[in-house]
Each structure stands twice: as structure tokens, then as C-alpha cells.
C-alpha positions as a Python dict, from the first residue, in 0.01 Angstrom:
ca = {
    (1, 'M'): (0, 0, 0),
    (2, 'T'): (170, 39, 332),
    (3, 'Q'): (525, -86, 325),
    (4, 'P'): (675, -272, 620),
    (5, 'A'): (925, -70, 827),
    (6, 'R'): (1285, -168, 779),
    (7, 'G'): (1438, -314, 1093),
    (8, 'I'): (1795, -408, 1176),
    (9, 'R'): (1944, -733, 1074),
    (10, 'G'): (1769, -1015, 1252),
    (11, 'V'): (1451, -816, 1331),
    (12, 'R'): (1112, -869, 1169),
    (13, 'A'): (954, -526, 1162),
    (14, 'C'): (620, -386, 1053),
    (15, 'C'): (407, -81, 1124),
    (16, 'F'): (43, -70, 1202),
    (17, 'P'): (-176, 101, 939),
    (18, 'C'): (-176, 472, 913),
    (19, 'R'): (-555, 487, 900),
    (20, 'A'): (-833, 269, 1033),
    (21, 'P'): (-926, -1, 789),
    (22, 'T'): (-1303, 21, 856),
    (23, 'D'): (-1554, 299, 841),
    (24, 'L'): (-1728, 401, 1167),
    (25, 'L'): (-2066, 335, 1021),
    (26, 'S'): (-1999, -14, 892),
    (27, 'P'): (-2067, -317, 1102),
    (28, 'A'): (-1761, -471, 1256),
    (29, 'P'): (-1693, -730, 1532),
    (30, 'V'): (-1631, -591, 1875),
    (31, 'T'): (-1368, -715, 2111),
    (32, 'S'): (-1331, -709, 2494),
    (33, 'S'): (-970, -592, 2448),
    (34, 'F'): (-946, -225, 2377),
    (35, 'S'): (-566, -227, 2320),
    (36, 'A'): (-586, -516, 2069),
    (37, 'A'): (-854, -330, 1875),
    (38, 'W'): (-656, -5, 1884),
    (39, 'L'): (-336, -154, 1773),
    (40, 'R'): (-497, -305, 1463),
    (41, 'G'): (-657, 31, 1384),
    (42, 'D'): (-1023, -54, 1467),
    (43, 'A'): (-1239, 253, 1402),
    (44, 'R'): (-1449, 204, 1719),
    (45, 'A'): (-1130, 200, 1936),
    (46, 'L'): (-994, 507, 1753),
    (47, 'S'): (-1318, 696, 1827),
    (48, 'F'): (-1219, 685, 2202),
    (49, 'L'): (-841, 731, 2157),
    (50, 'P'): (-743, 880, 1819),
    (51, 'D'): (-421, 747, 1666),
    (52, 'R'): (-258, 1088, 1652),
    (53, 'C'): (85, 936, 1711),
    (54, 'R'): (69, 782, 1367),
    (55, 'R'): (39, 1116, 1170),
    (56, 'P'): (315, 1381, 1142),
    (57, 'T'): (69, 1674, 1142),
    (58, 'S'): (-81, 1551, 1465),
    (59, 'R'): (255, 1493, 1623),
    (60, 'A'): (357, 1847, 1533),
    (61, 'E'): (40, 1988, 1692),
    (62, 'A'): (96, 1792, 2014),
    (63, 'V'): (455, 1907, 2035),
    (64, 'A'): (352, 2268, 1979),
    (65, 'A'): (93, 2241, 2262),
    (66, 'A'): (349, 2088, 2497),
    (67, 'A'): (613, 2347, 2411),
    (68, 'S'): (384, 2620, 2550),
    (69, 'R'): (424, 2475, 2901),
    (70, 'S'): (741, 2474, 3113),
    (71, 'V'): (873, 2271, 3405),
    (72, 'P'): (827, 2444, 3740),
    (73, 'P'): (1162, 2563, 3888),
    (74, 'A'): (1106, 2360, 4207),
    (75, 'L'): (1059, 2047, 4001),
    (76, 'L'): (1381, 2118, 3803),
    (77, 'D'): (1577, 2156, 4123),
    (78, 'V'): (1447, 1818, 4254),
    (79, 'L'): (1514, 1647, 3920),
    (80, 'A'): (1866, 1776, 3920),
    (81, 'A'): (1934, 1654, 4283),
    (82, 'R'): (1759, 1319, 4234),
    (83, 'N'): (1936, 1235, 3906),
    (84, 'A'): (2273, 1341, 4041),
    (85, 'R'): (2258, 1031, 4268),
    (86, 'L'): (2226, 795, 3969),
    (87, 'A'): (2488, 644, 3745),
    (88, 'P'): (2709, 923, 3590),
    (89, 'S'): (2570, 1039, 3256),
    (90, 'P'): (2677, 1354, 3065),
    (91, 'A'): (2379, 1288, 2834),
    (92, 'R'): (2140, 1298, 3139),
    (93, 'E'): (2298, 1627, 3252),
    (94, 'R'): (2241, 1771, 2902),
    (95, 'N'): (1882, 1667, 2905),
    (96, 'L'): (1819, 1818, 3242),
    (97, 'E'): (1967, 2142, 3117),
    (98, 'L'): (1733, 2121, 2813),
    (99, 'L'): (1433, 2085, 3040),
    (100, 'S'): (1513, 2413, 3195),
    (101, 'R'): (1478, 2588, 2855),
    (102, 'P'): (1139, 2721, 2731),
    (103, 'G'): (1013, 2519, 2437),
    (104, 'T'): (1161, 2183, 2538),
    (105, 'V'): (907, 1898, 2544),
    (106, 'A'): (914, 1548, 2690),
    (107, 'V'): (830, 1184, 2605),
    (108, 'V'): (726, 1015, 2931),
    (109, 'T'): (687, 655, 3031),
    (110, 'G'): (684, 475, 3365),
    (111, 'Q'): (644, 150, 3547),
    (112, 'Q'): (614, -16, 3889),
    (113, 'M'): (942, -103, 4056),
    (114, 'G'): (961, -477, 3965),
    (115, 'L'): (1244, -679, 4129),
    (116, 'F'): (1554, -671, 3903),
    (117, 'L'): (1353, -439, 3672),
    (118, 'G'): (1062, -684, 3650),
    (119, 'P'): (946, -820, 3312),
    (120, 'L'): (1130, -738, 2992),
    (121, 'F'): (865, -485, 2883),
    (122, 'T'): (1010, -238, 3140),
    (123, 'L'): (1332, -212, 2936),
    (124, 'Y'): (1127, -192, 2617),
    (125, 'K'): (917, 100, 2749),
    (126, 'A'): (1233, 296, 2845),
    (127, 'A'): (1388, 230, 2506),
    (128, 'A'): (1072, 332, 2322),
    (129, 'A'): (1063, 661, 2519),
    (130, 'I'): (1416, 735, 2410),
    (131, 'T'): (1354, 637, 2045),
    (132, 'N'): (1033, 841, 2021),
    (133, 'A'): (1199, 1150, 2187),
    (134, 'R'): (1479, 1134, 1927),
    (135, 'A'): (1225, 1101, 1645),
    (136, 'I'): (1025, 1401, 1771),
    (137, 'T'): (1341, 1615, 1788),
    (138, 'Q'): (1441, 1516, 1433),
    (139, 'E'): (1091, 1566, 1299),
    (140, 'T'): (998, 1896, 1463),
    (141, 'G'): (1336, 2055, 1553),
    (142, 'R'): (1213, 2089, 1912),
    (143, 'P'): (1439, 1946, 2189),
    (144, 'C'): (1262, 1644, 2336),
    (145, 'V'): (1377, 1475, 2655),
    (146, 'P'): (1286, 1109, 2758),
    (147, 'I'): (1162, 1084, 3114),
    (148, 'F'): (1094, 770, 3326),
    (149, 'W'): (826, 816, 3589),
    (150, 'L'): (904, 587, 3883),
    (151, 'Q'): (571, 454, 3996),
    (152, 'T'): (661, 468, 4364),
    (153, 'E'): (306, 555, 4487),
    (154, 'D'): (171, 207, 4418),
    (155, 'H'): (136, -39, 4704),
    (156, 'D'): (87, -379, 4531),
    (157, 'L'): (394, -571, 4643),
    (158, 'P'): (289, -917, 4511),
    (159, 'E'): (297, -767, 4156),
    (160, 'I'): (658, -650, 4183),
    (161, 'D'): (845, -863, 4451),
    (162, 'H'): (969, -1117, 4200),
    (163, 'C'): (1149, -1184, 3873),
    (164, 'H'): (1135, -1482, 3636),
    (165, 'L'): (1424, -1656, 3464),
    (166, 'P'): (1389, -1901, 3182),
    (167, 'R'): (1551, -2249, 3237),
    (168, 'S'): (1585, -2565, 3039),
    (169, 'S'): (1336, -2776, 3249),
    (170, 'G'): (1058, -2724, 3493),
    (171, 'G'): (917, -2392, 3366),
    (172, 'P'): (1036, -2040, 3451),
    (173, 'L'): (1226, -1998, 3780),
    (174, 'R'): (1059, -1743, 4011),
    (175, 'V'): (1317, -1544, 4213),
    (176, 'A'): (1134, -1347, 4487),
    (177, 'L'): (1176, -1147, 4804),
    (178, 'D'): (1061, -1303, 5119),
    (179, 'L'): (813, -1040, 5248),
    (180, 'P'): (557, -1207, 5474),
    (181, 'D'): (334, -906, 5483),
    (182, 'A'): (339, -843, 5101),
    (183, 'A'): (-15, -941, 5032),
    (184, 'A'): (-155, -725, 5314),
    (185, 'S'): (71, -421, 5266),
    (186, 'R'): (-104, -99, 5157),
    (187, 'A'): (181, 149, 5202),
    (188, 'P'): (342, 311, 4899),
    (189, 'I'): (647, 108, 4787),
    (190, 'A'): (854, 428, 4791),
    (191, 'H'): (919, 367, 5161),
    (192, 'R'): (981, -13, 5133),
    (193, 'C'): (1337, -133, 5184),
    (194, 'L'): (1446, -455, 5018),
    (195, 'G'): (1538, -622, 5349),
    (196, 'P'): (1764, -924, 5419),
    (197, 'S'): (1587, -1159, 5179),
    (198, 'I'): (1742, -980, 4880),
    (199, 'T'): (2070, -1155, 4960),
    (200, 'A'): (1913, -1500, 4897),
    (201, 'A'): (1757, -1370, 4574),
    (202, 'L'): (2090, -1252, 4447),
    (203, 'T'): (2253, -1577, 4547),
    (204, 'T'): (1992, -1767, 4340),
    (205, 'L'): (2070, -1541, 4041),
    (206, 'R'): (2439, -1625, 4070),
    (207, 'A'): (2370, -1995, 4100),
    (208, 'E'): (2149, -1991, 3787),
    (209, 'L'): (2338, -1742, 3564),
    (210, 'G'): (2692, -1735, 3689),
    (211, 'A'): (2829, -1946, 3405),
    (212, 'E'): (2683, -1719, 3134),
    (213, 'P'): (2951, -1518, 2945),
    (214, 'H'): (2848, -1168, 3064),
    (215, 'A'): (2702, -1261, 3402),
    (216, 'E'): (2970, -1104, 3615),
    (217, 'E'): (2917, -753, 3482),
    (218, 'F'): (2541, -749, 3528),
    (219, 'L'): (2520, -946, 3848),
    (220, 'S'): (2778, -717, 4004),
    (221, 'L'): (2563, -418, 3911),
    (222, 'L'): (2255, -581, 4067),
    (223, 'E'): (2459, -655, 4381),
    (224, 'R'): (2567, -297, 4416),
    (225, 'A'): (2212, -155, 4362),
    (226, 'Y'): (2002, -418, 4542),
    (227, 'R'): (2127, -384, 4905),
    (228, 'P'): (1918, -483, 5207),
    (229, 'D'): (1898, -115, 5318),
    (230, 'A'): (1807, 18, 4967),
    (231, 'T'): (1444, 74, 4863),
    (232, 'L'): (1289, -100, 4572),
    (233, 'A'): (1279, 238, 4391),
    (234, 'E'): (1643, 327, 4454),
    (235, 'A'): (1773, -12, 4332),
    (236, 'F'): (1542, -6, 4026),
    (237, 'A'): (1650, 344, 3930),
    (238, 'E'): (2017, 271, 3977),
    (239, 'V'): (2014, -26, 3738),
    (240, 'L'): (1791, 132, 3474),
    (241, 'S'): (1989, 457, 3478),
    (242, 'T'): (2311, 255, 3425),
    (243, 'L'): (2161, 72, 3122),
    (244, 'F'): (2059, 400, 2961),
    (245, 'A'): (2333, 630, 3081),
    (246, 'E'): (2450, 692, 2723),
    (247, 'E'): (2100, 798, 2617),
    (248, 'G'): (2042, 1038, 2915),
    (249, 'L'): (1721, 892, 3040),
    (250, 'V'): (1585, 1124, 3313),
    (251, 'F'): (1410, 984, 3625),
    (252, 'L'): (1124, 1138, 3826),
    (253, 'D'): (1010, 1005, 4165),
    (254, 'P'): (672, 1165, 4259),
    (255, 'R'): (716, 1061, 4624),
    (256, 'D'): (1015, 1289, 4673),
    (257, 'P'): (917, 1497, 4979),
    (258, 'R'): (1038, 1808, 4805),
    (259, 'L'): (770, 1765, 4542),
    (260, 'A'): (483, 1725, 4793),
    (261, 'A'): (356, 2081, 4768),
    (262, 'L'): (340, 2051, 4386),
    (263, 'T'): (101, 1758, 4413),
    (264, 'A'): (-155, 1943, 4633),
    (265, 'P'): (-346, 2135, 4363),
    (266, 'V'): (-415, 1808, 4174),
    (267, 'H'): (-543, 1630, 4477),
    (268, 'H'): (-740, 1937, 4588),
    (269, 'R'): (-933, 1939, 4260),
    (270, 'S'): (-981, 1561, 4278),
    (271, 'I'): (-1147, 1595, 4618),
    (272, 'E'): (-1352, 1913, 4566),
    (273, 'E'): (-1476, 1825, 4223),
    (274, 'A'): (-1504, 1446, 4276),
    (275, 'A'): (-1876, 1428, 4183),
    (276, 'A'): (-1842, 1614, 3854),
    (277, 'I'): (-1525, 1425, 3758),
    (278, 'S'): (-1666, 1080, 3837),
    (279, 'T'): (-1985, 1150, 3649),
    (280, 'A'): (-1796, 1242, 3338),
    (281, 'L'): (-1569, 939, 3368),
    (282, 'A'): (-1864, 706, 3439),
    (283, 'S'): (-2032, 828, 3120),
    (284, 'R'): (-1713, 755, 2922),
    (285, 'A'): (-1692, 406, 3085),
    (286, 'D'): (-2057, 337, 2983),
    (287, 'A'): (-1976, 438, 2624),
    (288, 'L'): (-1673, 208, 2614),
    (289, 'A'): (-1882, -82, 2747),
    (290, 'S'): (-2155, -11, 2497),
    (291, 'A'): (-1900, -28, 2220),
    (292, 'G'): (-1803, -377, 2342),
    (293, 'F'): (-1479, -296, 2526),
    (294, 'A'): (-1386, -393, 2879),
    (295, 'V'): (-1336, -89, 3099),
    (296, 'Q'): (-981, -97, 3238),
    (297, 'V'): (-1029, 115, 3550),
    (298, 'H'): (-1359, 88, 3751),
    (299, 'I'): (-1518, 421, 3825),
    (300, 'R'): (-1650, 458, 4179),
    (301, 'P'): (-1955, 698, 4179),
    (302, 'G'): (-1878, 1024, 4353),
    (303, 'S'): (-1527, 924, 4463),
    (304, 'P'): (-1203, 1117, 4428),
    (305, 'L'): (-938, 958, 4208),
    (306, 'G'): (-663, 950, 4468),
    (307, 'F'): (-568, 757, 4782),
    (308, 'Y'): (-534, 889, 5135),
    (309, 'S'): (-305, 757, 5409),
    (310, 'P'): (-468, 841, 5748),
    (311, 'D'): (-163, 731, 5956),
    (312, 'G'): (100, 936, 5774),
    (313, 'A'): (288, 939, 5451),
    (314, 'E'): (443, 595, 5499),
    (315, 'G'): (119, 434, 5625),
    (316, 'A'): (-143, 233, 5444),
    (317, 'R'): (-333, 409, 5173),
    (318, 'Y'): (-708, 387, 5108),
    (319, 'R'): (-957, 494, 4846),
    (320, 'L'): (-1231, 740, 4947),
    (321, 'D'): (-1604, 671, 4895),
    (322, 'P'): (-1884, 916, 4970),
    (323, 'A'): (-2036, 833, 5306),
    (324, 'G'): (-2260, 1136, 5360),
    (325, 'P'): (-2250, 1515, 5329),
    (326, 'D'): (-1879, 1611, 5329),
    (327, 'T'): (-1785, 1274, 5471),
    (328, 'W'): (-1577, 996, 5317),
    (329, 'S'): (-1529, 636, 5409),
    (330, 'L'): (-1180, 477, 5379),
    (331, 'V'): (-1246, 178, 5160),
    (332, 'G'): (-1094, -137, 5310),
    (333, 'H'): (-989, 16, 5641),
    (334, 'P'): (-993, -249, 5911),
    (335, 'D'): (-1175, -21, 6153),
    (336, 'G'): (-1415, 124, 5900),
    (337, 'R'): (-1280, 474, 5950),
    (338, 'S'): (-1408, 782, 5775),
    (339, 'V'): (-1288, 1135, 5732),
    (340, 'T'): (-1454, 1475, 5658),
    (341, 'T'): (-1370, 1691, 5363),
    (342, 'A'): (-1237, 1959, 5597),
    (343, 'E'): (-1001, 1710, 5755),
    (344, 'L'): (-878, 1594, 5415),
    (345, 'L'): (-814, 1949, 5299),
    (346, 'G'): (-642, 2031, 5620),
    (347, 'W'): (-407, 1734, 5588),
    (348, 'L'): (-352, 1822, 5219),
    (349, 'E'): (-228, 2170, 5328),
    (350, 'R'): (-11, 2041, 5614),
    (351, 'E'): (111, 1708, 5486),
    (352, 'P'): (45, 1647, 5114),
    (353, 'L'): (249, 1333, 5102),
    (354, 'R'): (-43, 1160, 5273),
    (355, 'F'): (-210, 1166, 4927),
    (356, 'T'): (-119, 946, 4629),
    (357, 'T'): (-258, 911, 4281),
    (358, 'S'): (-453, 634, 4118),
    (359, 'A'): (-402, 504, 3760),
    (360, 'L'): (-635, 767, 3620),
    (361, 'L'): (-507, 1060, 3831),
    (362, 'R'): (-132, 995, 3776),
    (363, 'P'): (-135, 1107, 3407),
    (364, 'L'): (-300, 1436, 3510),
    (365, 'L'): (-30, 1500, 3773),
    (366, 'Q'): (237, 1403, 3521),
    (367, 'D'): (114, 1646, 3256),
    (368, 'T'): (52, 1923, 3510),
    (369, 'W'): (420, 1911, 3597),
    (370, 'L'): (578, 1833, 3259),
    (371, 'P'): (554, 1951, 2901),
    (372, 'T'): (449, 1608, 2783),
    (373, 'A'): (424, 1571, 2409),
    (374, 'A'): (382, 1192, 2422),
    (375, 'Y'): (329, 906, 2675),
    (376, 'V'): (465, 560, 2591),
    (377, 'G'): (231, 298, 2733),
    (378, 'G'): (162, -73, 2737),
    (379, 'P'): (-174, -238, 2645),
    (380, 'G'): (-329, -165, 2986),
    (381, 'E'): (-231, 200, 2967),
    (382, 'L'): (-376, 238, 2616),
    (383, 'A'): (-706, 117, 2762),
    (384, 'Y'): (-707, 358, 3051),
    (385, 'F'): (-602, 648, 2839),
    (386, 'A'): (-919, 571, 2635),
    (387, 'Q'): (-1110, 659, 2954),
    (388, 'L'): (-920, 988, 3029),
    (389, 'E'): (-1040, 1248, 2774),
    (390, 'P'): (-1318, 1376, 3006),
    (391, 'L'): (-1066, 1425, 3290),
    (392, 'Y'): (-821, 1616, 3070),
    (393, 'A'): (-1103, 1831, 2941),
    (394, 'H'): (-1224, 1898, 3299),
    (395, 'A'): (-873, 2008, 3392),
    (396, 'G'): (-826, 2224, 3076),
    (397, 'L'): (-521, 2025, 2971),
    (398, 'P'): (-451, 1889, 2622),
    (399, 'M'): (-397, 1509, 2615),
    (400, 'P'): (-48, 1402, 2508),
    (401, 'L'): (9, 1171, 2214),
    (402, 'V'): (-40, 814, 2334),
    (403, 'V'): (234, 589, 2180),
    (404, 'P'): (235, 207, 2212),
    (405, 'R'): (547, 74, 2370),
    (406, 'A'): (790, -142, 2175),
    (407, 'R'): (711, -510, 2172),
    (408, 'F'): (973, -784, 2124),
    (409, 'R'): (1013, -1158, 2120),
    (410, 'V'): (1375, -1251, 2187),
    (411, 'L'): (1505, -1547, 1993),
    (412, 'D'): (1853, -1598, 2131),
    (413, 'D'): (2107, -1849, 1991),
    (414, 'R'): (1972, -2123, 2220),
    (415, 'A'): (1614, -2076, 2123),
    (416, 'R'): (1701, -2061, 1750),
    (417, 'R'): (1906, -2377, 1781),
    (418, 'W'): (1619, -2564, 1957),
    (419, 'L'): (1374, -2439, 1699),
    (420, 'G'): (1604, -2571, 1427),
    (421, 'K'): (1625, -2915, 1582),
    (422, 'L'): (1244, -2938, 1604),
    (423, 'G'): (1189, -2791, 1261),
    (424, 'L'): (948, -2530, 1401),
    (425, 'T'): (897, -2157, 1369),
    (426, 'A'): (856, -1948, 1678),
    (427, 'D'): (491, -1874, 1594),
    (428, 'E'): (415, -2244, 1604),
    (429, 'L'): (499, -2248, 1970),
    (430, 'S'): (167, -2075, 2046),
    (431, 'T'): (-11, -2393, 1931),
    (432, 'P'): (-164, -2581, 2230),
    (433, 'R'): (94, -2818, 2371),
    (434, 'E'): (-79, -3150, 2309),
    (435, 'E'): (-185, -3053, 1962),
    (436, 'L'): (176, -2950, 1874),
    (437, 'L'): (327, -3270, 2017),
    (438, 'T'): (71, -3483, 1824),
    (439, 'R'): (151, -3300, 1501),
    (440, 'L'): (527, -3341, 1553),
    (441, 'A'): (486, -3714, 1637),
    (442, 'A'): (284, -3774, 1316),
    (443, 'R'): (532, -3570, 1116),
    (444, 'D'): (841, -3755, 1247),
    (445, 'A'): (702, -4113, 1250),
    (446, 'T'): (905, -4373, 1067),
    (447, 'Q'): (586, -4507, 920),
    (448, 'A'): (278, -4307, 798),
    (449, 'L'): (46, -4241, 1090),
    (450, 'E'): (-290, -4081, 1060),
    (451, 'A'): (-375, -3767, 1257),
    (452, 'P'): (-612, -3855, 1535),
    (453, 'E'): (-882, -3639, 1385),
    (454, 'A'): (-857, -3816, 1053),
    (455, 'L'): (-862, -4155, 1218),
    (456, 'E'): (-1168, -4067, 1417),
    (457, 'A'): (-1351, -3942, 1111),
    (458, 'R'): (-1257, -4251, 914),
    (459, 'L'): (-1360, -4504, 1182),
    (460, 'F'): (-1684, -4332, 1277),
    (461, 'G'): (-1767, -4266, 913),
    (462, 'A'): (-1735, -4637, 830),
    (463, 'L'): (-1942, -4754, 1121),
    (464, 'A'): (-2205, -4483, 1075),
    (465, 'S'): (-2235, -4573, 710),
    (466, 'E'): (-2308, -4939, 805),
    (467, 'L'): (-2568, -4829, 1056),
    (468, 'D'): (-2732, -4610, 785),
    (469, 'R'): (-2741, -4905, 547),
    (470, 'L'): (-2906, -5126, 810),
    (471, 'E'): (-3159, -4866, 930),
    (472, 'D'): (-3436, -4913, 671),
    (473, 'P'): (-3431, -5298, 675),
    (474, 'L'): (-3425, -5307, 1056),
    (475, 'L'): (-3711, -5058, 1094),
    (476, 'A'): (-3910, -5249, 836),
    (477, 'L'): (-3866, -5562, 1046),
    (478, 'D'): (-3953, -5384, 1379),
    (479, 'A'): (-4012, -5011, 1424),
    (480, 'N'): (-3920, -5037, 1788),
    (481, 'L'): (-3557, -5088, 1689),
    (482, 'K'): (-3522, -4711, 1616),
    (483, 'D'): (-3421, -4634, 1982),
    (484, 'A'): (-3172, -4916, 1981),
    (485, 'L'): (-3011, -4785, 1658),
    (486, 'Q'): (-2982, -4430, 1809),
    (487, 'R'): (-2822, -4572, 2127),
    (488, 'T'): (-2584, -4775, 1919),
    (489, 'R'): (-2480, -4465, 1723),
    (490, 'G'): (-2406, -4291, 2049),
    (491, 'T'): (-2211, -4588, 2185),
    (492, 'V'): (-2010, -4609, 1871),
    (493, 'R'): (-1931, -4241, 1884),
    (494, 'V'): (-1811, -4263, 2241),
    (495, 'A'): (-1602, -4579, 2178),
    (496, 'V'): (-1433, -4429, 1869),
    (497, 'S'): (-1361, -4102, 2057),
    (498, 'R'): (-1209, -4296, 2341),
    (499, 'L'): (-993, -4502, 2105),
    (500, 'T'): (-867, -4203, 1910),
    (501, 'G'): (-803, -4005, 2235),
    (502, 'R'): (-579, -4281, 2358),
    (503, 'Y'): (-411, -4293, 2012),
    (504, 'A'): (-348, -3909, 2030),
    (505, 'R'): (-194, -3945, 2373),
    (506, 'A'): (27, -4233, 2254),
    (507, 'L'): (146, -4023, 1968),
    (508, 'A'): (222, -3737, 2210),
    (509, 'R'): (424, -3968, 2436),
    (510, 'R'): (605, -4138, 2149),
    (511, 'D'): (899, -3910, 2151),
    (512, 'G'): (1001, -3789, 2504),
    (513, 'T'): (1294, -3591, 2366),
    (514, 'T'): (1063, -3391, 2141),
    (515, 'A'): (832, -3320, 2432),
    (516, 'E'): (1119, -3204, 2646),
    (517, 'R'): (1244, -2970, 2364),
    (518, 'V'): (900, -2832, 2314),
    (519, 'D'): (851, -2768, 2690),
    (520, 'R'): (1196, -2601, 2705),
    (521, 'L'): (1115, -2376, 2409),
    (522, 'R'): (776, -2281, 2553),
    (523, 'T'): (947, -2173, 2875),
    (524, 'F'): (1173, -1940, 2672),
    (525, 'L'): (918, -1808, 2423),
    (526, 'T'): (567, -1851, 2576),
    (527, 'P'): (635, -1894, 2950),
    (528, 'N'): (318, -1984, 3143),
    (529, 'D'): (136, -1949, 2805),
    (530, 'E'): (190, -1567, 2818),
    (531, 'P'): (399, -1335, 2591),
    (532, 'Q'): (765, -1362, 2686),
    (533, 'E'): (798, -993, 2756),
    (534, 'R'): (531, -1006, 3023),
    (535, 'V'): (694, -1283, 3229),
    (536, 'L'): (1067, -1320, 3180),
    (537, 'G'): (1305, -1066, 3325),
    (538, 'L'): (1627, -902, 3203),
    (539, 'P'): (1887, -1102, 3413),
    (540, 'Y'): (1910, -1402, 3178),
    (541, 'Y'): (1949, -1196, 2857),
    (542, 'A'): (2186, -944, 3013),
    (543, 'S'): (2404, -1221, 3150),
    (544, 'R'): (2406, -1419, 2825),
    (545, 'I'): (2427, -1136, 2571),
    (546, 'G'): (2575, -848, 2775),
    (547, 'M'): (2372, -577, 2947),
    (548, 'R'): (2475, -291, 2722),
    (549, 'A'): (2477, -510, 2405),
    (550, 'F'): (2125, -626, 2468),
    (551, 'T'): (2003, -273, 2555),
    (552, 'K'): (2163, -139, 2239),
    (553, 'Q'): (1998, -404, 2025),
    (554, 'V'): (1664, -317, 2167),
    (555, 'L'): (1720, 52, 2106),
    (556, 'D'): (1827, -11, 1749),
    (557, 'A'): (1517, -223, 1682),
    (558, 'C'): (1265, 25, 1820),
    (559, 'V'): (1047, 177, 1542),
    (560, 'P'): (917, 525, 1642),
    (561, 'F'): (540, 553, 1691),
    (562, 'S'): (490, 177, 1626),
    (563, 'G'): (382, -95, 1867),
    (564, 'A'): (423, -383, 1622),
    (565, 'L'): (559, -709, 1764),
    (566, 'Q'): (910, -780, 1642),
    (567, 'D'): (1148, -1070, 1668),
    (568, 'L'): (1492, -979, 1807),
    (569, 'T'): (1771, -1228, 1728),
    (570, 'P'): (2083, -1131, 1927),
}
């Protein structure tokens, strides 16, 4: 029997199973969520993305394969220069020196540059990369370095221009940049400065969090990093590097101009071999769909996997679709522009920064540059790695271990106190709001009150029984009364349902204080009916608990090679 992993005090910890619980040949329900199926060890999901990270022998094989590759000297030079601009860290300097040695491997993770680090899972991914790198070193004896890939090639500003804070009423507070062109922007965010609206966002943070015990330390860090003239990426890296300075987390920005030449071979292959690559990936997508899984990344027939910016490196980027022999249309271009293969390859040689990767091409660039033993990813990344085996095979590269990121639900002292007052567990907060309020009202009533469902069943049962008793005598008297009986049953059902519906709403309204506490807890634990880690950002927790104290608790709670959800009780 698999034993639960032991966590730190205040953490509920468990591992997922070492082997799939079902046989590939046995019938099993399918799900549209690949990551959910993979995390629970579903055999059909594992047939697309084996759970190699869960087995020591497979981890050793992946590490040995990665150790046979080395980091290009040009990349080492850029890493050293780029990381020297971040928060001082002797541990990071040691890790950079280790990367220059043959045989060193890496655990990589990455994320878009969310405002003030974006949702909490950004911190959890970085912590998981560090924890898994340590575990690989201890297990194999190979030096292993954690690397954070700054996803500066992306252009989706509406996904990253904000941060959410929990608050006691009114739902989460959205703190955002005022970027009027955000929805229409198609330029890589590497070149996007924060602008003057960052000042108002920081002022909002101070107004909301300034009274918290550790606010000054963290808010001062944000104010130093998030300056109007700084880019989103620069500010993001400055804060995250400070949080993990003791652990030596290394940062890589693929948009650094000094790396442009190193990107060219990957983009060249993507263009020249687009038809073969897209055919292989489309076949994989069809297999995933046939197995009952949603395909994370749509495959465009015959299209390269990258983006092209026709107006220069800092301009809008567009996907390429086949438009004829050696001609490509720029998907979404306002003028319907197209470009020839010869033009693309010419620009790739002269100005490779005009080219950027997609979600499927980025891992290939990453593992072309780095000796990646493992990649730490979230649910969406697990799903697109399930699509990637044909691409790695085409490129002749081994796929790294794919490790699920750490997942936490933070129950701070306030949340625990509110749960105690309501007599609820954190899991009960996932119950639909009206149902939960009704249950609490019935539980806390000074006199016994039936649940609405029980009352409805009792009332309709009694009336239906009377109609059943009358049916034979009435029909014996006049067979034409059958329709009237049926209409009466329907009328009774509707009337009873209306009555019990009003009764349920009265129960829900009975205790306004309870409703307020439930709503407040839902904002902290299930904001917008989503997992806490996907909505709420770090500023509240760093300001209340301490930025290093909270980071350290996350690190201590991470279980290597496990993506099990844990409760963190700082």
C-alpha cells in the first residue's frame, strides 16, 4: 500500500500512485482533461505521457541522457551577464559555474511575466524546480541546476497585466496596469515597459496591504523593481530572483539579442520541415482526441510552429499559414500580408529576433540549448507535453522528465479562524454557495428545520399519495377525468417546488452574518470559483506572513516529483 508522503507541520501531503491503477485494455471512463487524468495515474493518459518522473530508474536514465549535452559557451556568457544584473546571490553564481561543467544537468520551469509575479502558482513552479533539482542531485550524484525560463516571447497582455488580492468583502480586488492597447497588442512583452500606470497600481497595493505586519519589506521591493521605465520582464525577474536568492535560481531570457543567433537553427527547421512536423503532430492530436482528451494546442495543417514579426523584432508577431508554393500568409495581419519562404529565411539569417516560438516550439528551443533532465509544468503544460513526442522524435532529442508543479491551498490564520467560526472544513467551501448557506442555516437553526429537499419530498409525496388513492374511484366514475388528474399532478409538483424554493431562499437569507463569512472565505480559498493558486497573487501573503518566510514554507512543503494538492498553514 502506498504511504502518504510526510509533510512539514501544518501541511497535508500525499503522493500520486507510483503505477497506473488500471490496465490499458480494461474499460475506463475518459475525461476531457488530460492533466486531471494524468495526475491520478490514468493508463490512457500515461500512454501519451509516461510518468517517468515517478520512478528512480527512469529519473536516472533521463539525467544520464541530459548529462551528455552541454550548454553552448555563448549561452553561458549571456546567462552570466543577465543574472549579474539581478539580486546578489552567491548560490546563483555557484550554479552558473556548475552549468559550465560537463555533466551538469538542469531542471527547468517558466512562466509568463504576470504583474507582481501573477498568480501564486508562479512561486510554486519556481519552488518545485528548486526542490526537484536538489532531489536529482541527491539521488544521482549529478549536479543539477534550477533554471527559470522567462516567457518574454508571448504577446498576450490581458493575461498578465493584473494581479488579484483577497479582501474581506466584494470578492478579489483586481490591481491592473492601464494599457489601452493591451487587447490589440501583438508585440512580444519583452519590449513592453510598465509605463506610468504602474504608480497607481503600487499605490493601490499600499492602500490595501500597508497595515499588514510585513508589508513594508515586500512593497518596497516591488516599488524598486516595478518602475515606469522597467519592462515587465525586468521587474518580474528582479522580484523572483530576490525571493530565491538563497537557492540560486538561474534566469534565462530567450529574447536577449545576444541569443538571437542560437535560435535560428530551431526556427529554420520549423519552417523548412513544417509539413512533416505538422502532419506528425496532427496525427498525435487525433489520437488524443480519439482517447477522449481535449487537445491543448491546435495544430494548423502545414504551418510552422513559430511566429514572425514582419515589422521588426519589437513589432507585432503573426502565425504563418501555407498560402501557396513557398508562400505563407500572416494570420491576423490587418492588411492580409504574405511572405515567401526565401524572404523568411533571409530575415532569419539577418535578424533572427523577428522570430519567436509558440507553446509547442519553446520546449524544443529550451532543450536544444540546455541539458534539461526535467521540466516542471502546470496542468496546461502537462497537456501540451502529451502532444510533443513526435516533435522531439523528429528533432532527434530525448524528451525530459515532465514533473507536475507543486500545488498548494494556503490557509492563513485569518482563513482558519473564519473556518472555525463557521464550523467548516476548507473542502466544504467548494460546495455551491446557496447549497452551503442552506445547509448552514438548517444546521444552526434554534428549532429543527427540514432541509428543502426533504420538505419537498414530504409534501409532494403526501399529495401524490392522495391523488393515487383517488385515481381508481374517479376514473370509474368518469374516464375523461384522467387528463384532469395528470394536470393536477403537474400543478401540484410546480406549486410544491415553488414553495420549497422560497423556503430554501428564506433559509439562506436567515443569517446574514453567516452569508458574509462564507463569501469572505470563498474569496480567500475559492476566488471566482477557481483554485486559489490560479487567481490570487503573492502580495497579500508576502505582506502578511513575510516574503522570505512564506517562500521558505513553500519550499519546505514541496514534495519532489509530486503534484499532489497540499494545504499550507503558515
